[in-house]
Short mmCIF file of C-alpha atoms in Angstrom, two decimals:
data_model
loop_
_atom_site.label_atom_id
_atom_site.label_comp_id
_atom_site.label_asym_id
_atom_site.label_seq_id
_atom_site.Cartn_x
_atom_site.Cartn_y
_atom_site.Cartn_z
CA MET A 1 -5.98 -38.46 -19.74
CA LYS A 2 -4.02 -39.20 -16.62
CA LYS A 3 -6.10 -40.37 -13.65
CA TYR A 4 -5.16 -38.59 -10.43
CA LYS A 5 -5.66 -39.85 -6.89
CA GLY A 6 -6.16 -36.47 -5.19
CA TYR A 7 -7.64 -33.15 -6.28
CA LEU A 8 -6.91 -29.63 -5.05
CA PHE A 9 -9.48 -27.03 -6.08
CA ASP A 10 -9.54 -23.29 -6.23
CA LEU A 11 -12.89 -21.73 -5.36
CA ASP A 12 -13.94 -18.46 -7.05
CA GLY A 13 -13.82 -18.83 -10.83
CA THR A 14 -13.44 -22.60 -10.49
CA MET A 15 -16.39 -23.79 -8.34
CA TYR A 16 -18.53 -20.65 -8.66
CA LYS A 17 -18.42 -17.10 -9.96
CA GLY A 18 -19.49 -14.72 -7.19
CA THR A 19 -23.03 -15.88 -6.41
CA GLU A 20 -23.35 -18.16 -9.46
CA LEU A 21 -22.58 -21.89 -9.38
CA ILE A 22 -20.41 -23.47 -12.10
CA ALA A 23 -22.54 -26.61 -12.56
CA GLU A 24 -19.84 -28.69 -14.28
CA ALA A 25 -17.54 -28.17 -11.30
CA ARG A 26 -20.25 -29.29 -8.86
CA ASP A 27 -20.93 -32.41 -10.95
CA PHE A 28 -17.20 -33.16 -10.97
CA VAL A 29 -16.92 -32.93 -7.19
CA VAL A 30 -20.09 -34.97 -6.69
CA LYS A 31 -18.53 -37.75 -8.77
CA LEU A 32 -15.27 -37.55 -6.79
CA LYS A 33 -17.24 -38.01 -3.61
CA GLU A 34 -19.17 -40.96 -5.05
CA LYS A 35 -15.86 -42.59 -5.99
CA ASN A 36 -14.40 -41.79 -2.56
CA LEU A 37 -11.53 -39.83 -4.08
CA PRO A 38 -9.96 -37.26 -1.77
CA TYR A 39 -10.30 -33.57 -2.62
CA LEU A 40 -9.42 -30.31 -0.86
CA PHE A 41 -10.48 -26.73 -1.54
CA VAL A 42 -7.44 -24.45 -1.27
CA THR A 43 -8.31 -20.78 -0.88
CA ASN A 44 -6.49 -17.46 -0.52
CA ASN A 45 -9.52 -16.05 1.29
CA SER A 46 -8.34 -15.43 4.85
CA SER A 47 -11.55 -13.82 6.08
CA ARG A 48 -13.70 -16.93 6.54
CA THR A 49 -13.25 -20.05 8.63
CA PRO A 50 -13.13 -23.48 6.91
CA GLU A 51 -16.61 -24.24 8.28
CA GLN A 52 -18.00 -21.04 6.77
CA VAL A 53 -16.43 -21.82 3.40
CA ALA A 54 -17.77 -25.39 3.45
CA ALA A 55 -21.26 -24.12 4.28
CA LYS A 56 -21.15 -21.80 1.25
CA LEU A 57 -20.11 -24.72 -0.97
CA ARG A 58 -22.92 -26.92 0.37
CA ASP A 59 -25.37 -24.09 -0.38
CA PHE A 60 -24.27 -24.49 -4.02
CA GLY A 61 -24.87 -28.25 -3.79
CA ILE A 62 -21.14 -28.98 -3.72
CA PRO A 63 -20.32 -31.70 -1.17
CA ALA A 64 -17.87 -30.14 1.31
CA GLU A 65 -17.12 -30.43 5.03
CA GLY A 66 -14.85 -28.12 7.05
CA PRO A 67 -11.84 -30.47 6.92
CA GLN A 68 -12.06 -30.45 3.11
CA VAL A 69 -11.29 -26.72 3.09
CA PHE A 70 -7.77 -25.42 3.53
CA THR A 71 -7.46 -21.66 3.88
CA THR A 72 -4.41 -19.43 3.73
CA SER A 73 -5.25 -18.52 7.33
CA GLN A 74 -4.63 -22.12 8.39
CA ALA A 75 -1.46 -22.22 6.30
CA THR A 76 -0.30 -18.98 7.92
CA ALA A 77 -0.98 -20.26 11.44
CA ASN A 78 0.87 -23.52 10.72
CA PHE A 79 3.80 -21.65 9.18
CA LEU A 80 4.15 -19.31 12.17
CA ALA A 81 3.83 -22.16 14.67
CA GLU A 82 6.75 -23.89 12.98
CA LYS A 83 8.80 -20.72 13.28
CA LYS A 84 7.99 -20.19 16.97
CA GLU A 85 5.57 -21.96 19.29
CA ASN A 86 3.24 -20.11 21.68
CA ALA A 87 4.29 -16.86 20.12
CA THR A 88 2.55 -13.50 19.96
CA ALA A 89 1.10 -11.85 16.88
CA TYR A 90 -0.46 -8.56 15.91
CA VAL A 91 -3.10 -9.30 13.29
CA ILE A 92 -4.83 -7.17 10.73
CA GLY A 93 -7.63 -9.37 9.42
CA GLU A 94 -11.09 -10.79 9.82
CA GLU A 95 -12.55 -13.83 11.59
CA GLY A 96 -10.77 -16.51 9.55
CA ILE A 97 -7.21 -15.46 10.31
CA GLN A 98 -7.96 -14.45 13.89
CA GLN A 99 -9.55 -17.81 14.66
CA ALA A 100 -6.81 -19.81 12.91
CA LEU A 101 -4.10 -18.11 14.98
CA ILE A 102 -5.95 -18.43 18.28
CA GLU A 103 -6.69 -22.13 17.61
CA LYS A 104 -2.98 -22.66 16.94
CA GLY A 105 -2.10 -21.21 20.36
CA PHE A 106 -1.02 -17.71 19.42
CA THR A 107 -1.60 -14.76 21.71
CA LEU A 108 -2.87 -11.74 19.84
CA GLN A 109 -1.41 -8.50 21.12
CA ASP A 110 -0.92 -4.94 19.86
CA GLU A 111 2.59 -4.15 21.02
CA ASN A 112 5.93 -5.86 20.48
CA PRO A 113 4.54 -8.98 18.82
CA ASP A 114 6.77 -11.75 17.44
CA PHE A 115 4.80 -11.63 14.20
CA VAL A 116 2.82 -9.05 12.30
CA VAL A 117 0.23 -10.76 10.12
CA VAL A 118 -1.77 -8.97 7.44
CA GLY A 119 -4.90 -10.48 5.92
CA ILE A 120 -7.83 -8.84 4.16
CA ASP A 121 -9.66 -6.57 6.59
CA ARG A 122 -12.70 -4.60 5.48
CA SER A 123 -12.43 -2.68 8.79
CA ILE A 124 -8.88 -1.53 8.07
CA SER A 125 -7.93 1.70 9.88
CA TYR A 126 -4.95 4.02 10.23
CA GLU A 127 -4.51 2.80 13.80
CA LYS A 128 -4.31 -0.83 12.68
CA LEU A 129 -1.79 0.05 9.98
CA THR A 130 0.18 2.06 12.54
CA LYS A 131 0.39 -0.90 14.94
CA ALA A 132 1.50 -3.18 12.11
CA CYS A 133 4.22 -0.73 11.01
CA LEU A 134 5.47 -0.17 14.56
CA GLY A 135 5.56 -3.94 15.13
CA VAL A 136 7.63 -4.56 12.00
CA ARG A 137 9.96 -1.66 12.81
CA ASN A 138 10.35 -3.23 16.27
CA GLY A 139 11.59 -6.45 14.71
CA ALA A 140 8.47 -8.57 14.28
CA THR A 141 8.52 -11.03 11.38
CA PHE A 142 6.20 -9.65 8.71
CA VAL A 143 3.81 -12.15 7.14
CA SER A 144 0.95 -11.67 4.69
CA THR A 145 -1.74 -14.28 4.06
CA ASN A 146 -1.67 -13.60 0.31
CA GLY A 147 -0.64 -11.10 -2.31
CA ASP A 148 -3.88 -10.87 -4.32
CA ILE A 149 -4.12 -7.32 -5.61
CA ALA A 150 -7.87 -7.25 -6.25
CA ILE A 151 -11.11 -8.97 -5.25
CA PRO A 152 -13.76 -9.39 -7.95
CA THR A 153 -17.22 -8.25 -6.78
CA GLU A 154 -20.44 -6.96 -8.30
CA ARG A 155 -19.07 -3.40 -7.73
CA GLY A 156 -15.88 -4.15 -9.66
CA LEU A 157 -12.35 -5.01 -8.56
CA LEU A 158 -11.90 -4.05 -4.90
CA PRO A 159 -8.56 -3.71 -3.06
CA GLY A 160 -7.12 -7.14 -2.30
CA ASN A 161 -4.90 -8.13 0.57
CA GLY A 162 -1.72 -7.65 -1.45
CA SER A 163 -2.58 -3.98 -1.78
CA LEU A 164 -3.36 -3.53 1.93
CA THR A 165 -0.13 -5.34 2.79
CA SER A 166 1.82 -2.84 0.66
CA VAL A 167 1.16 -0.06 3.21
CA VAL A 168 3.40 -1.86 5.69
CA THR A 169 5.88 -2.95 3.01
CA VAL A 170 6.32 0.58 1.67
CA SER A 171 6.32 2.34 5.04
CA THR A 172 8.80 0.01 6.76
CA GLU A 173 10.81 -0.87 3.64
CA THR A 174 10.44 -4.52 4.67
CA GLN A 175 9.21 -7.32 2.40
CA PRO A 176 6.62 -9.70 3.88
CA ILE A 177 6.62 -13.48 3.64
CA PHE A 178 3.57 -14.34 1.54
CA ILE A 179 1.81 -17.62 2.38
CA GLY A 180 -1.06 -18.10 -0.10
CA LYS A 181 -1.11 -19.10 -3.76
CA PRO A 182 1.09 -18.80 -5.85
CA GLU A 183 3.52 -19.49 -2.99
CA LYS A 184 4.82 -22.98 -2.40
CA ILE A 185 4.13 -22.65 1.35
CA ILE A 186 0.36 -23.16 1.17
CA MET A 187 0.69 -25.92 -1.44
CA GLU A 188 3.16 -28.01 0.55
CA GLN A 189 0.79 -27.90 3.50
CA ALA A 190 -2.23 -28.69 1.32
CA LEU A 191 -0.41 -31.80 0.05
CA GLU A 192 0.11 -32.93 3.63
CA VAL A 193 -3.57 -32.39 4.42
CA ILE A 194 -4.92 -34.27 1.41
CA GLY A 195 -2.33 -37.01 1.91
CA THR A 196 -1.96 -38.15 -1.70
CA PRO A 197 1.46 -38.37 -3.40
CA ARG A 198 2.62 -35.19 -5.12
CA SER A 199 2.86 -36.93 -8.49
CA GLU A 200 -0.71 -38.22 -8.27
CA THR A 201 -2.32 -34.97 -7.15
CA LEU A 202 -3.84 -32.37 -9.47
CA MET A 203 -4.26 -28.65 -8.78
CA ILE A 204 -7.33 -27.24 -10.56
CA GLY A 205 -7.95 -23.51 -10.92
CA ASP A 206 -8.96 -20.69 -13.24
CA ASN A 207 -6.19 -18.18 -12.48
CA TYR A 208 -2.79 -18.66 -14.07
CA HIS A 209 -1.01 -16.24 -11.73
CA THR A 210 -2.26 -17.80 -8.50
CA ASP A 211 -3.60 -21.36 -8.94
CA ILE A 212 -1.48 -22.60 -11.79
CA MET A 213 1.75 -20.94 -10.63
CA ALA A 214 1.10 -22.35 -7.14
CA GLY A 215 1.00 -25.85 -8.60
CA MET A 216 4.10 -25.21 -10.70
CA ASN A 217 5.99 -23.80 -7.71
CA ALA A 218 5.20 -26.93 -5.71
CA GLY A 219 5.85 -29.41 -8.54
CA ILE A 220 2.18 -30.46 -8.72
CA ASP A 221 0.40 -31.14 -12.01
CA THR A 222 -2.04 -28.39 -12.94
CA LEU A 223 -5.33 -28.08 -14.79
CA LEU A 224 -6.40 -24.62 -15.92
CA VAL A 225 -10.15 -24.33 -16.42
CA HIS A 226 -11.35 -21.41 -18.55
CA THR A 227 -14.34 -20.69 -16.32
CA GLY A 228 -12.84 -17.64 -14.60
CA VAL A 229 -9.96 -15.18 -14.87
CA THR A 230 -7.48 -16.53 -17.42
CA THR A 231 -8.77 -16.58 -21.01
CA PRO A 232 -7.41 -18.87 -23.75
CA GLU A 233 -5.88 -15.79 -25.47
CA HIS A 234 -4.15 -14.67 -22.29
CA LEU A 235 -2.85 -18.17 -21.61
CA THR A 236 -0.92 -18.21 -24.91
CA THR A 237 1.24 -15.33 -23.62
CA PHE A 238 2.86 -17.43 -20.87
CA GLU A 239 5.99 -19.43 -21.53
CA GLN A 240 5.37 -22.13 -18.95
CA GLN A 241 2.03 -23.82 -19.69
CA PRO A 242 -0.26 -25.75 -17.29
CA THR A 243 -0.08 -29.55 -17.44
CA HIS A 244 -3.66 -29.60 -18.71
CA VAL A 245 -6.20 -27.08 -20.00
CA ALA A 246 -10.00 -27.44 -20.22
CA HIS A 247 -12.94 -25.23 -21.06
CA SER A 248 -14.77 -26.72 -18.09
CA LEU A 249 -14.51 -29.74 -15.80
CA LEU A 250 -17.13 -31.48 -17.94
CA GLU A 251 -14.22 -32.57 -20.17
CA TRP A 252 -12.62 -34.28 -17.19
CA MET A 253 -15.58 -36.31 -15.92
CA GLU A 254 -14.41 -39.47 -17.69
CA SER A 255 -10.95 -39.30 -16.13
CA ILE A 256 -12.30 -39.83 -12.61
CA MET B 1 28.85 32.73 1.40
CA LYS B 2 26.45 33.61 -1.35
CA LYS B 3 23.66 36.00 -0.40
CA TYR B 4 20.26 34.84 -1.64
CA LYS B 5 17.20 36.99 -2.34
CA GLY B 6 14.54 34.41 -1.48
CA TYR B 7 14.33 31.48 0.94
CA LEU B 8 12.26 28.30 0.76
CA PHE B 9 12.04 26.39 4.05
CA ASP B 10 11.07 22.89 5.02
CA LEU B 11 9.20 22.62 8.33
CA ASP B 12 9.66 19.49 10.49
CA GLY B 13 13.37 18.92 11.24
CA THR B 14 14.20 22.38 9.88
CA MET B 15 12.04 24.86 11.88
CA TYR B 16 11.03 22.51 14.71
CA LYS B 17 11.22 18.87 15.72
CA GLY B 18 7.75 17.64 16.63
CA THR B 19 6.76 19.92 19.49
CA GLU B 20 10.24 21.39 20.00
CA LEU B 21 11.40 24.64 18.39
CA ILE B 22 14.78 24.83 16.63
CA ALA B 23 15.79 28.25 18.02
CA GLU B 24 18.49 29.00 15.42
CA ALA B 25 15.93 28.54 12.66
CA ARG B 26 13.50 30.95 14.36
CA ASP B 27 16.26 33.54 14.76
CA PHE B 28 17.13 33.15 11.09
CA VAL B 29 13.54 33.75 9.95
CA VAL B 30 13.14 36.69 12.34
CA LYS B 31 16.18 38.32 10.73
CA LEU B 32 14.82 37.65 7.23
CA LYS B 33 11.62 39.41 8.21
CA GLU B 34 13.53 42.37 9.68
CA LYS B 35 15.44 42.71 6.40
CA ASN B 36 12.22 42.36 4.38
CA LEU B 37 13.57 39.35 2.52
CA PRO B 38 10.90 37.04 1.07
CA TYR B 39 10.55 33.51 2.45
CA LEU B 40 8.10 30.67 1.96
CA PHE B 41 7.50 27.48 3.95
CA VAL B 42 7.09 24.55 1.58
CA THR B 43 5.48 21.47 3.14
CA ASN B 44 4.47 17.96 2.12
CA ASN B 45 1.85 17.97 4.86
CA SER B 46 -1.49 17.88 3.04
CA SER B 47 -3.66 17.63 6.15
CA ARG B 48 -3.53 21.26 7.33
CA THR B 49 -4.52 24.51 5.66
CA PRO B 50 -1.87 27.24 5.15
CA GLU B 51 -3.53 29.28 7.93
CA GLN B 52 -3.27 26.36 10.35
CA VAL B 53 0.40 25.83 9.52
CA ALA B 54 1.18 29.56 9.92
CA ALA B 55 -0.56 29.59 13.32
CA LYS B 56 1.62 26.68 14.49
CA LEU B 57 4.75 28.55 13.36
CA ARG B 58 3.66 31.72 15.16
CA ASP B 59 3.11 29.64 18.31
CA PHE B 60 6.82 28.82 18.07
CA GLY B 61 7.63 32.54 17.69
CA ILE B 62 8.40 32.15 14.00
CA PRO B 63 6.93 35.02 11.97
CA ALA B 64 4.55 33.49 9.43
CA GLU B 65 1.28 34.40 7.75
CA GLY B 66 -0.94 32.10 5.68
CA PRO B 67 0.40 33.34 2.32
CA GLN B 68 3.94 32.47 3.46
CA VAL B 69 3.00 28.81 3.61
CA PHE B 70 2.79 26.68 0.50
CA THR B 71 1.41 23.18 0.97
CA THR B 72 1.40 20.18 -1.31
CA SER B 73 -2.40 20.44 -1.18
CA GLN B 74 -2.22 23.86 -2.87
CA ALA B 75 0.30 22.52 -5.38
CA THR B 76 -1.98 19.56 -6.09
CA ALA B 77 -5.05 21.78 -6.60
CA ASN B 78 -3.09 24.10 -8.93
CA PHE B 79 -1.70 21.15 -10.88
CA LEU B 80 -5.15 19.59 -11.39
CA ALA B 81 -6.73 22.92 -12.34
CA GLU B 82 -4.13 23.29 -15.09
CA LYS B 83 -5.00 19.82 -16.36
CA LYS B 84 -8.77 20.43 -16.36
CA GLU B 85 -10.86 23.32 -15.04
CA ASN B 86 -14.04 22.84 -12.98
CA ALA B 87 -13.35 19.15 -12.86
CA THR B 88 -14.48 16.48 -10.39
CA ALA B 89 -12.30 14.65 -7.90
CA TYR B 90 -12.60 11.82 -5.43
CA VAL B 91 -10.36 12.66 -2.49
CA ILE B 92 -8.85 10.58 0.27
CA GLY B 93 -7.44 13.12 2.69
CA GLU B 94 -8.00 15.55 5.53
CA GLU B 95 -9.01 19.21 5.76
CA GLY B 96 -6.00 20.69 3.95
CA ILE B 97 -6.44 18.86 0.66
CA GLN B 98 -10.23 18.98 0.73
CA GLN B 99 -10.24 22.76 1.27
CA ALA B 100 -7.54 23.39 -1.36
CA LEU B 101 -9.53 21.52 -4.01
CA ILE B 102 -12.86 23.14 -3.14
CA GLU B 103 -11.26 26.63 -3.16
CA LYS B 104 -9.88 25.89 -6.60
CA GLY B 105 -13.37 25.08 -7.91
CA PHE B 106 -13.33 21.31 -7.89
CA THR B 107 -16.45 19.28 -7.21
CA LEU B 108 -15.78 16.40 -4.86
CA GLN B 109 -17.67 13.25 -5.77
CA ASP B 110 -17.45 9.52 -5.08
CA GLU B 111 -18.19 8.06 -8.49
CA ASN B 112 -16.63 8.52 -11.92
CA PRO B 113 -14.39 11.45 -10.94
CA ASP B 114 -11.92 13.06 -13.36
CA PHE B 115 -9.22 12.74 -10.69
CA VAL B 116 -8.52 10.48 -7.76
CA VAL B 117 -6.38 12.31 -5.20
CA VAL B 118 -4.72 10.59 -2.25
CA GLY B 119 -3.36 12.55 0.72
CA ILE B 120 -2.68 11.46 4.27
CA ASP B 121 -5.94 10.44 5.94
CA ARG B 122 -6.01 9.25 9.53
CA SER B 123 -9.61 8.17 8.92
CA ILE B 124 -8.68 5.90 6.03
CA SER B 125 -11.16 3.05 5.45
CA TYR B 126 -11.65 0.13 3.10
CA GLU B 127 -14.61 1.94 1.55
CA LYS B 128 -12.45 5.00 0.78
CA LEU B 129 -9.74 2.81 -0.73
CA THR B 130 -12.41 0.98 -2.73
CA LYS B 131 -13.78 4.22 -4.20
CA ALA B 132 -10.26 5.36 -5.11
CA CYS B 133 -9.47 2.05 -6.82
CA LEU B 134 -12.77 1.99 -8.72
CA GLY B 135 -12.19 5.60 -9.81
CA VAL B 136 -8.72 4.85 -11.16
CA ARG B 137 -9.93 1.68 -12.88
CA ASN B 138 -12.69 3.82 -14.44
CA GLY B 139 -10.07 6.07 -15.99
CA ALA B 140 -9.58 8.87 -13.44
CA THR B 141 -6.11 10.45 -13.37
CA PHE B 142 -4.40 9.20 -10.21
CA VAL B 143 -2.57 11.85 -8.18
CA SER B 144 -0.87 11.65 -4.77
CA THR B 145 0.02 14.72 -2.71
CA ASN B 146 3.36 13.18 -1.71
CA GLY B 147 5.28 9.94 -1.48
CA ASP B 148 6.56 10.19 2.12
CA ILE B 149 6.71 6.67 3.48
CA ALA B 150 6.66 7.56 7.19
CA ILE B 151 5.65 10.32 9.59
CA PRO B 152 7.88 10.86 12.64
CA THR B 153 5.86 11.07 15.88
CA GLU B 154 6.37 10.43 19.60
CA ARG B 155 5.04 6.88 18.98
CA GLY B 156 7.63 6.22 16.28
CA LEU B 157 7.42 6.24 12.49
CA LEU B 158 3.77 6.07 11.42
CA PRO B 159 2.52 5.22 7.91
CA GLY B 160 3.04 8.16 5.55
CA ASN B 161 0.99 9.10 2.53
CA GLY B 162 3.29 7.26 0.16
CA SER B 163 2.39 4.02 1.90
CA LEU B 164 -1.38 4.71 1.85
CA THR B 165 -1.11 5.65 -1.82
CA SER B 166 0.48 2.27 -2.57
CA VAL B 167 -2.83 0.47 -1.91
CA VAL B 168 -4.27 2.08 -5.04
CA THR B 169 -1.01 1.75 -6.98
CA VAL B 170 -0.71 -1.98 -6.25
CA SER B 171 -4.40 -2.82 -6.63
CA THR B 172 -4.93 -0.96 -9.92
CA GLU B 173 -1.39 -1.46 -11.29
CA THR B 174 -1.37 2.28 -12.03
CA GLN B 175 1.39 4.69 -10.98
CA PRO B 176 0.25 8.00 -9.47
CA ILE B 177 1.58 11.45 -10.30
CA PHE B 178 3.30 12.63 -7.11
CA ILE B 179 3.18 16.38 -6.43
CA GLY B 180 5.18 17.06 -3.23
CA LYS B 181 8.92 17.18 -2.55
CA PRO B 182 11.17 15.76 -4.04
CA GLU B 183 9.10 16.36 -7.16
CA LYS B 184 9.78 19.35 -9.34
CA ILE B 185 6.04 20.13 -9.54
CA ILE B 186 5.71 21.67 -6.06
CA MET B 187 9.05 23.53 -6.37
CA GLU B 188 8.21 25.21 -9.67
CA GLN B 189 4.98 26.49 -8.13
CA ALA B 190 6.78 27.59 -4.94
CA LEU B 191 9.19 29.64 -7.08
CA GLU B 192 6.24 31.40 -8.71
CA VAL B 193 4.71 32.14 -5.31
CA ILE B 194 7.87 33.55 -3.75
CA GLY B 195 8.64 35.48 -6.94
CA THR B 196 12.44 35.57 -6.69
CA PRO B 197 14.67 34.38 -9.54
CA ARG B 198 15.55 30.69 -9.49
CA SER B 199 19.29 31.42 -9.31
CA GLU B 200 18.86 33.71 -6.28
CA THR B 201 16.58 31.42 -4.28
CA LEU B 202 17.75 28.90 -1.69
CA MET B 203 15.93 25.73 -0.59
CA ILE B 204 16.67 24.89 3.06
CA GLY B 205 15.81 21.52 4.60
CA ASP B 206 16.99 18.63 6.78
CA ASN B 207 16.02 15.70 4.56
CA TYR B 208 18.24 14.79 1.64
CA HIS B 209 15.61 12.59 -0.03
CA THR B 210 12.82 15.16 -0.01
CA ASP B 211 14.05 18.75 0.52
CA ILE B 212 17.47 18.60 -1.08
CA MET B 213 16.41 16.42 -3.99
CA ALA B 214 13.44 18.75 -4.56
CA GLY B 215 15.85 21.68 -4.92
CA MET B 216 18.14 19.68 -7.19
CA ASN B 217 15.23 18.52 -9.36
CA ALA B 218 14.14 22.14 -9.85
CA GLY B 219 17.63 23.57 -10.35
CA ILE B 220 17.50 25.58 -7.12
CA ASP B 221 20.50 25.93 -4.78
CA THR B 222 20.14 23.86 -1.62
CA LEU B 223 21.23 24.09 2.00
CA LEU B 224 21.12 20.92 4.09
CA VAL B 225 20.86 21.61 7.83
CA HIS B 226 21.80 18.76 10.15
CA THR B 227 18.97 19.48 12.58
CA GLY B 228 16.71 16.64 11.47
CA VAL B 229 16.73 13.46 9.39
CA THR B 230 19.95 13.37 7.35
CA THR B 231 23.12 12.93 9.43
CA PRO B 232 26.62 14.02 8.29
CA GLU B 233 27.59 10.33 7.96
CA HIS B 234 24.55 9.53 5.86
CA LEU B 235 25.16 12.57 3.65
CA THR B 236 28.59 11.27 2.61
CA THR B 237 26.89 8.28 0.94
CA PHE B 238 25.21 10.41 -1.74
CA GLU B 239 26.95 11.19 -4.98
CA GLN B 240 25.22 14.49 -5.67
CA GLN B 241 25.83 16.84 -2.73
CA PRO B 242 23.76 19.87 -1.62
CA THR B 243 25.06 23.30 -2.65
CA HIS B 244 25.67 24.10 1.04
CA VAL B 245 25.71 22.18 4.33
CA ALA B 246 25.39 23.55 7.88
CA HIS B 247 25.01 22.16 11.38
CA SER B 248 22.35 24.78 12.02
CA LEU B 249 21.10 28.04 10.53
CA LEU B 250 23.22 29.94 13.10
CA GLU B 251 26.11 29.56 10.65
CA TRP B 252 24.09 31.41 8.01
CA MET B 253 23.00 34.44 10.03
CA GLU B 254 25.77 36.61 8.62
CA SER B 255 24.85 35.80 5.02
CA ILE B 256 21.49 37.55 5.32
#
């Protein structure tokens, strides 16, 4: 088993399932911390701030500080800042994306923004969608934090940000730039944050379509853990396979 | 010029533009009424009841009673009733679609409905979208009143029902059955309502993609009037042309 120098982790389905801890994943991260190996949680959840995500992980007993969390909101803010500094944005989204953009120096405004950004927003309204559509029709660059179609909850699969984003895509006939997994954009930035060489970094996740494809798209080795979405049966249907596969991270404890 | 025995009309762009009457269209309808020729307004607007639409037309001086208006909400209710009588539906939408379904004997309910129906809803919310997605994932038949991507207003092009519908389409990976123009479904029902033979009925509208294609899909002769969306230049780009083209309905007064 190859020993890696840096570890990128997905969250839901990899570290926990909803409100339930995946104990093997916690033990794995605890050992990484003991050995002083760098790790970073990479999440498509744009609604929470890194501090809020880290606090949730600590509640599970998983050692995590804010700087060890990298959200698609941060990746989006960085991406936009590279496109245009001190720009304006109209944002559909919750605290995580709003805060990330403000911290990066963006001015949030309703009319004639440089960028229209769509992240998950449980207070979505027709007026918000209208402003986003008018902004894009007015020439704003259209960006979406992630294309996830559904969010697993106790109630079932709820509409994900990819489905909310489609209102603007369909109405304006304009494709957004997606930032989150499986896009390369978030992964390139995550590599910079963790600071380990690409070839010695491992992306660990439970979802072939987001986590594993994100690693593949960025040329990072991948480990699919069967603790979440993608089952062993489903995995056999894909041509391009992950670098590694495990039932849980218990199998990887010795490689640290 | 062929003389037709029955006339199907689009509304916005054909009878009026927003708050502005198209006088030639009014004169045309007034003459139809004088000659006792049957006509029917066929609209993709699911938010208003037929009575409300007729009142708006009368405010413009266009002779219209409730039964001379056929909405996609009525077409949707008829279509569902043919599929299953006394069924249950979860509805996203405004007064027009809600009333049409209740009048047709449907029970509106949030959970485990037989049908999920999506019409334009300016009070759209994440909770409504959630219930629609859960309904479709639970096996409800997914129906959308119409696929219009945008609504022309003084503010610009606002999100149309086709774009709201896409949230459920994308999240559940399930295609809806669309009812409104350009679908054949609404046109076949409109023909039954007006009661004139298919070959002696004319569909008149300003929008190639909805009105004219609706006529074509139902095998009804079409007249494109250049008083709204589709310009003469744009029309030349389509392979299949309308049966007739006119700058306004003034050119057709003598054919009545």
